Coordinates of C-alpha atoms in Angstrom, one line a residue:
F183 CA 44.9 -19.2 -21.0
I184 CA 42.2 -17.2 -18.7
A185 CA 43.1 -14.8 -16.1
E186 CA 41.1 -13.7 -13.6
Y187 CA 41.1 -11.4 -10.7
G188 CA 38.2 -10.6 -8.1
S189 CA 35.1 -12.1 -7.7
G190 CA 31.1 -11.3 -7.7
S191 CA 29.1 -8.8 -10.5
P192 CA 29.7 -7.6 -12.7
I193 CA 32.5 -9.8 -14.4
I194 CA 34.0 -7.7 -17.1
A195 CA 35.6 -9.9 -19.9
I196 CA 38.6 -9.1 -22.3
M197 CA 39.8 -10.9 -24.9
G198 CA 43.3 -10.6 -26.2
E199 CA 44.3 -12.3 -29.5
Y200 CA 48.0 -13.1 -30.2
D201 CA 49.7 -14.0 -34.0
A202 CA 50.7 -17.4 -32.8
L203 CA 52.3 -17.8 -36.3
P204 CA 55.1 -20.1 -37.5
G205 CA 58.0 -18.9 -38.9
L206 CA 58.2 -15.5 -37.5
S207 CA 61.5 -14.6 -36.0
Q208 CA 61.5 -13.4 -32.0
K209 CA 64.4 -10.9 -32.5
A210 CA 63.1 -7.3 -31.5
V211 CA 64.1 -5.6 -34.7
A212 CA 61.6 -2.9 -36.6
E213 CA 60.9 -5.2 -39.5
K214 CA 59.6 -9.1 -39.8
E215 CA 62.2 -11.5 -40.1
S216 CA 61.7 -15.0 -41.0
A217 CA 63.3 -17.6 -38.6
G218 CA 64.2 -19.4 -41.8
M219 CA 60.5 -20.8 -43.5
A220 CA 57.7 -18.6 -44.9
A221 CA 57.2 -15.9 -42.4
G222 CA 53.2 -15.4 -42.8
H223 CA 51.9 -11.8 -42.1
A224 CA 51.8 -11.1 -38.9
C225 CA 49.0 -8.4 -38.9
G226 CA 49.0 -7.2 -35.4
H227 CA 46.9 -9.4 -32.9
H228 CA 49.7 -8.9 -31.0
L229 CA 49.5 -5.4 -30.4
F230 CA 46.2 -6.3 -29.8
G231 CA 46.9 -8.9 -27.1
T232 CA 49.0 -6.4 -25.6
A233 CA 46.5 -3.6 -25.5
S234 CA 44.0 -6.3 -24.2
T235 CA 46.2 -6.9 -21.3
A236 CA 46.6 -3.2 -19.9
A237 CA 42.9 -2.6 -19.9
A238 CA 42.7 -5.6 -17.8
I239 CA 45.2 -4.6 -15.3
A240 CA 44.3 -1.3 -15.5
T241 CA 40.8 -2.4 -15.0
K242 CA 41.9 -4.6 -12.0
D243 CA 44.4 -1.8 -10.5
W244 CA 41.1 0.2 -10.3
L245 CA 38.5 -2.3 -8.7
A246 CA 41.4 -2.7 -6.4
A247 CA 42.5 0.8 -5.7
N248 CA 38.4 1.7 -5.2
K249 CA 37.4 -1.3 -3.3
M250 CA 34.8 -2.0 -5.8
Q251 CA 33.2 -5.2 -6.1
G252 CA 33.7 -7.2 -9.6
T253 CA 35.7 -9.9 -11.8
I254 CA 38.0 -8.8 -14.1
R255 CA 38.6 -11.7 -16.9
F256 CA 41.3 -11.9 -19.8
Y257 CA 40.8 -14.4 -22.5
G258 CA 43.9 -15.3 -24.3
T259 CA 42.1 -16.3 -27.7
P260 CA 43.6 -19.1 -29.2
A261 CA 43.6 -20.1 -32.8
E262 CA 42.6 -16.3 -34.1
E263 CA 44.4 -17.0 -37.0
G264 CA 41.6 -19.1 -38.3
G265 CA 39.3 -17.8 -36.8
S266 CA 38.0 -20.7 -35.1
G267 CA 39.6 -20.1 -31.3
K268 CA 36.7 -18.2 -30.3
V269 CA 34.1 -21.3 -31.2
Y270 CA 35.9 -23.6 -28.9
M271 CA 35.8 -21.1 -25.9
V272 CA 32.3 -20.9 -26.5
R273 CA 31.9 -25.1 -27.1
E274 CA 33.8 -25.3 -23.6
G275 CA 31.1 -22.7 -22.2
L276 CA 33.8 -19.9 -21.1
F277 CA 31.3 -17.5 -21.3
N278 CA 28.3 -18.9 -19.4
D279 CA 28.2 -16.4 -16.6

């Protein structure tokens, strides 16, 4: 997914990655739990995604508060575990500007 605020240059792009692995429980507990199958390793990309989202929001707020021109664009990165998600984003021309 792509979220965008503002218009014009500069274009500031921030990428966020998320662990979207099958078998992980969605319970809010301190330790990883399986949802009944192999749980994977959940290596922390979900934290990177959250921090990247916060950075995009903070940049958006700064642009608005200072009445600055520019575009902040947040890319939710798919398929990060296999390493090919960004390849598809490039092929689709998402970074051409």
